[in-house]
C-alpha cells in the first residue's frame, strides 16, 4: 500500500465522440516540506497530451470505465465497456489494449465497480426490478504476458435480495466499499446496508442504516479507517468504525475541507485516488454557468473542468487523530465534455 504511484489517469468524453486518456504526473500535486504550509493558489494547467483514445463500438454509443484490476499487486488493467456490450482492457503499464468478453447484461450509467482480489465486481448503480444479471464479476486468466490476449470471463452473481421482491421500485446505490477482506458493502437509501461475501457469493443484511459516504469509500488498514466523501456535503471524510453502535448509524471521525470552490462551481463528480506513501489525490469535476455578452445579448455558456488536489494524511501531534495536509491544486479545463473518470 505504501509504494508510490507515479501517474494518475484522467479520461473525458470529447466533442469527437472519443474518450482520450491522459497521464498526469502525481508529483506535480505535491510540494517539498518547506513549501507545504505556504498559502497555495489554484493553478490553471493545460491538459497533458493524450496517451491513447477509446472509441465506442457504434456511432453515438457511450463508454463506461470501471477501474483498475488484475493479477498481482499492480492492478494495471483498466476495464472499459460500451452500452452495446463490447469490452476492452488497457494495461497502463505495458500500454497494450485487448478486447475481452462482453458482460451478460448491459452496464448503464456510472455502475458500481470494486476490485477484490484479482477480480472486478460490477453492479448497476440503479438496480432494475427483477433483473437477475445486474451484478457481475470480471476475471482474467492465462499467462501474464503482454503478447498474449488474456482469457476473460464475466459471471452473473446473485442480485441484491430486495431487487427480486414484489413491489420493489428502482433505487440508486448510495454508498459502497470493501471491508478490507472478502466482503463488499452496498448501501441503498431507505433499505439499509447489505454485505456480499465474494468467497461464498452470498448476500446478508448487515444493518438497517446506511454508510455515511456518498459513492465509493476505501478502507486503509495502515490507519484503520475508511476514506471517502461525506453523504451530507461531499467533503473528504474518514470513519474508523462502520459497524452499528448503541446510537445507531456510524458517525464520521473527521471531515476535511479538501477544496473551497467558488459558489458558482457546481460539483458533478468526485474521485479519491490513493497514490501510496500516505498521499492522495482528490479530483472533482465541476460545471460553471455564466452569461457571455454578444451584440448586447446575454448568451448562457457552460464550462466544465476537473480540479486535482494533492493531500497527505498524517497523525496529529498528539497521535490521537488524523490530519489531512493540503498540497497543490491544479485545474484542467476542457471544451464540450460531459463527464470524466479519474483513476
CSV table of C-alpha atoms in Angstrom, one decimal, residues 135-326:
chain,number,residue,atom,x,y,z
A,135,UNK,CA,-24.4,-7.8,-10.7
A,136,UNK,CA,-21.4,-9.5,-12.4
A,137,UNK,CA,-17.7,-10.3,-11.8
A,138,UNK,CA,-15.0,-10.0,-14.4
A,139,UNK,CA,-11.9,-12.2,-14.1
A,140,UNK,CA,-8.8,-12.6,-16.2
A,141,UNK,CA,-7.0,-15.9,-16.7
A,142,UNK,CA,-4.0,-17.1,-18.6
A,143,UNK,CA,-0.3,-16.1,-18.7
A,144,UNK,CA,0.7,-12.6,-17.6
A,145,UNK,CA,2.3,-11.9,-20.9
A,146,UNK,CA,1.7,-8.7,-22.9
A,147,UNK,CA,1.9,-10.7,-26.2
A,148,UNK,CA,-1.0,-12.9,-25.1
A,149,UNK,CA,-4.6,-11.9,-25.1
A,150,UNK,CA,-6.0,-12.5,-21.6
A,151,UNK,CA,-8.8,-15.1,-21.2
A,152,UNK,CA,-11.6,-13.1,-19.7
A,153,UNK,CA,-14.9,-14.2,-18.2
A,154,UNK,CA,-18.0,-12.4,-16.9
A,155,UNK,CA,-20.1,-14.3,-14.4
A,156,UNK,CA,-23.6,-13.3,-13.2
A,157,UNK,CA,-23.9,-13.1,-9.5
A,158,UNK,CA,-26.9,-13.2,-7.2
A,159,UNK,CA,-28.5,-9.8,-7.1
A,160,UNK,CA,-29.3,-7.8,-4.0
A,161,UNK,CA,-32.1,-9.8,-2.3
A,162,UNK,CA,-34.7,-7.0,-2.4
A,163,UNK,CA,-34.3,-6.5,-6.2
A,164,UNK,CA,-36.3,-9.7,-6.8
A,165,UNK,CA,-39.0,-8.9,-4.2
A,166,UNK,CA,-42.5,-8.0,-5.4
A,167,UNK,CA,-43.2,-4.3,-5.3
A,168,UNK,CA,-39.5,-3.2,-5.5
A,169,UNK,CA,-39.0,0.1,-7.3
A,170,UNK,CA,-35.8,1.3,-8.8
A,171,UNK,CA,-33.4,2.8,-6.3
A,172,UNK,CA,-29.8,4.2,-6.6
A,173,UNK,CA,-26.9,2.8,-4.6
A,174,UNK,CA,-26.0,5.5,-2.1
A,175,UNK,CA,-22.6,4.2,-1.0
A,176,UNK,CA,-20.3,1.2,-1.3
A,177,UNK,CA,-17.0,-0.1,0.0
A,178,UNK,CA,-15.0,-3.1,0.9
A,179,UNK,CA,-14.4,-4.3,4.5
A,180,UNK,CA,-10.7,-4.9,4.0
A,181,UNK,CA,-11.3,-8.6,3.4
A,182,UNK,CA,-13.6,-10.5,1.0
A,183,UNK,CA,-16.8,-8.6,1.6
A,184,UNK,CA,-18.4,-5.8,-0.4
A,185,UNK,CA,-20.8,-3.5,1.4
A,186,UNK,CA,-23.7,-1.8,-0.5
A,187,UNK,CA,-26.0,0.9,1.0
A,188,UNK,CA,-29.3,1.7,-0.6
A,189,UNK,CA,-31.3,4.7,0.8
A,190,UNK,CA,-34.5,3.6,2.6
A,191,UNK,CA,-33.4,0.0,2.7
A,192,UNK,CA,-30.1,-0.2,4.6
A,193,UNK,CA,-26.7,-1.9,4.0
A,194,UNK,CA,-26.1,-5.4,2.6
A,195,UNK,CA,-22.9,-7.4,2.6
A,196,UNK,CA,-21.7,-9.6,-0.3
A,197,UNK,CA,-19.2,-12.3,0.6
A,198,UNK,CA,-17.1,-12.8,-2.5
A,199,UNK,CA,-15.9,-16.2,-1.2
A,200,UNK,CA,-19.3,-17.8,-0.9
A,201,UNK,CA,-21.1,-15.4,-3.4
A,202,UNK,CA,-23.9,-14.8,-0.9
A,203,UNK,CA,-25.7,-11.7,0.5
A,204,UNK,CA,-26.6,-11.0,4.1
A,205,UNK,CA,-28.4,-8.0,5.6
A,206,UNK,CA,-25.7,-6.1,7.5
A,207,UNK,CA,-27.5,-3.2,9.0
A,208,UNK,CA,-30.7,-1.2,8.7
A,209,UNK,CA,-28.8,2.0,8.4
A,210,UNK,CA,-26.7,3.4,5.5
A,211,UNK,CA,-23.0,4.0,5.2
A,212,UNK,CA,-22.1,7.7,5.9
A,213,UNK,CA,-20.5,8.1,2.5
A,214,UNK,CA,-21.5,9.3,-1.0
A,215,UNK,CA,-20.5,6.8,-3.6
A,216,UNK,CA,-17.3,4.8,-3.1
A,217,UNK,CA,-15.2,4.7,0.1
A,218,UNK,CA,-12.0,2.7,0.6
A,219,UNK,CA,-10.5,1.0,3.7
A,220,UNK,CA,-6.9,1.8,4.6
A,221,UNK,CA,-5.7,-0.8,7.1
A,222,UNK,CA,-2.5,1.0,8.0
A,223,UNK,CA,-4.6,3.8,9.5
A,224,UNK,CA,-7.6,1.6,10.4
A,225,UNK,CA,-10.1,4.0,8.6
A,226,UNK,CA,-12.4,4.2,5.7
A,227,UNK,CA,-11.9,7.3,3.5
A,228,UNK,CA,-14.5,8.7,1.1
A,229,UNK,CA,-16.8,11.7,0.6
A,230,UNK,CA,-19.5,12.6,3.1
A,231,UNK,CA,-23.1,11.8,2.2
A,232,UNK,CA,-24.0,15.1,3.8
A,233,UNK,CA,-21.8,17.7,1.9
A,234,UNK,CA,-19.5,15.7,-0.4
A,235,UNK,CA,-16.4,16.7,1.6
A,236,UNK,CA,-13.5,14.3,2.2
A,237,UNK,CA,-14.0,12.4,5.4
A,238,UNK,CA,-12.9,9.4,7.4
A,239,UNK,CA,-14.7,6.8,9.6
A,240,UNK,CA,-12.9,4.3,11.9
A,241,UNK,CA,-15.9,2.1,12.7
A,242,UNK,CA,-18.7,1.5,10.2
A,243,UNK,CA,-20.4,-1.1,12.4
A,244,UNK,CA,-23.6,-0.3,14.4
A,245,UNK,CA,-23.3,1.5,17.7
A,246,UNK,CA,-25.7,2.0,20.6
A,247,UNK,CA,-26.8,5.2,18.9
A,248,UNK,CA,-27.4,3.6,15.5
A,249,UNK,CA,-25.6,4.6,12.3
A,250,UNK,CA,-21.9,5.2,12.4
A,251,UNK,CA,-20.5,8.8,12.7
A,252,UNK,CA,-17.6,10.3,10.9
A,253,UNK,CA,-14.4,10.9,12.8
A,254,UNK,CA,-13.1,13.7,10.6
A,255,UNK,CA,-14.3,15.9,7.8
A,256,UNK,CA,-11.8,17.9,5.8
A,257,UNK,CA,-12.2,20.9,3.5
A,258,UNK,CA,-10.3,19.4,0.6
A,259,UNK,CA,-11.3,22.3,-1.7
A,260,UNK,CA,-13.0,25.6,-1.1
A,261,UNK,CA,-14.6,26.3,-4.6
A,262,UNK,CA,-16.4,29.5,-5.6
A,263,UNK,CA,-20.2,29.4,-5.2
A,264,UNK,CA,-20.6,29.3,-9.0
A,265,UNK,CA,-18.8,26.0,-9.2
A,266,UNK,CA,-21.3,23.2,-9.2
A,267,UNK,CA,-19.8,19.8,-8.3
A,268,UNK,CA,-20.8,16.9,-10.6
A,269,UNK,CA,-18.4,14.0,-9.7
A,270,UNK,CA,-15.8,13.3,-7.0
A,271,UNK,CA,-12.9,10.8,-7.1
A,272,UNK,CA,-10.4,9.8,-4.4
A,273,UNK,CA,-7.2,8.1,-5.6
A,274,UNK,CA,-4.5,6.7,-3.2
A,275,UNK,CA,-1.0,7.3,-4.5
A,276,UNK,CA,1.0,5.4,-1.8
A,277,UNK,CA,3.2,6.7,1.0
A,278,UNK,CA,0.1,8.3,2.7
A,279,UNK,CA,-0.5,10.6,-0.2
A,280,UNK,CA,-3.8,11.1,-2.0
A,281,UNK,CA,-5.4,12.9,-4.9
A,282,UNK,CA,-8.9,14.3,-4.7
A,283,UNK,CA,-10.3,15.0,-8.2
A,284,UNK,CA,-13.6,16.9,-8.6
A,285,UNK,CA,-15.5,17.6,-11.8
A,286,UNK,CA,-17.3,21.0,-11.8
A,287,UNK,CA,-19.6,22.9,-14.0
A,288,UNK,CA,-20.0,26.7,-14.2
A,289,UNK,CA,-22.8,28.5,-16.0
A,290,UNK,CA,-22.2,32.1,-17.0
A,291,UNK,CA,-23.5,34.7,-19.4
A,292,UNK,CA,-21.5,35.8,-22.4
A,293,UNK,CA,-22.5,39.1,-23.9
A,294,UNK,CA,-22.6,39.3,-27.7
A,295,UNK,CA,-24.2,42.3,-29.5
A,296,UNK,CA,-25.8,43.3,-26.3
A,297,UNK,CA,-27.4,39.9,-25.9
A,298,UNK,CA,-26.6,37.6,-23.0
A,299,UNK,CA,-26.0,34.1,-24.1
A,300,UNK,CA,-25.8,31.4,-21.4
A,301,UNK,CA,-22.5,29.4,-21.5
A,302,UNK,CA,-21.4,26.3,-19.8
A,303,UNK,CA,-17.8,25.3,-18.9
A,304,UNK,CA,-16.7,22.1,-17.2
A,305,UNK,CA,-13.3,21.4,-15.7
A,306,UNK,CA,-11.5,18.9,-13.4
A,307,UNK,CA,-9.7,20.1,-10.3
A,308,UNK,CA,-6.9,17.9,-8.8
A,309,UNK,CA,-5.7,18.4,-5.2
A,310,UNK,CA,-2.8,16.6,-3.6
A,311,UNK,CA,-3.3,15.7,0.0
A,312,UNK,CA,-1.1,14.0,2.6
A,313,UNK,CA,-2.5,12.0,5.6
A,314,UNK,CA,-0.6,12.3,8.9
A,315,UNK,CA,-1.3,11.7,12.5
A,316,UNK,CA,-1.8,14.8,14.6
A,317,UNK,CA,1.0,15.9,17.0
A,318,UNK,CA,-0.7,14.2,19.9
A,319,UNK,CA,-1.2,11.0,17.8
A,320,UNK,CA,-4.9,10.9,18.7
A,321,UNK,CA,-6.3,11.7,15.3
A,322,UNK,CA,-5.5,12.1,11.7
A,323,UNK,CA,-4.8,15.3,9.8
A,324,UNK,CA,-5.1,15.9,6.1
A,325,UNK,CA,-2.4,18.2,4.8
A,326,UNK,CA,-3.2,20.0,1.6
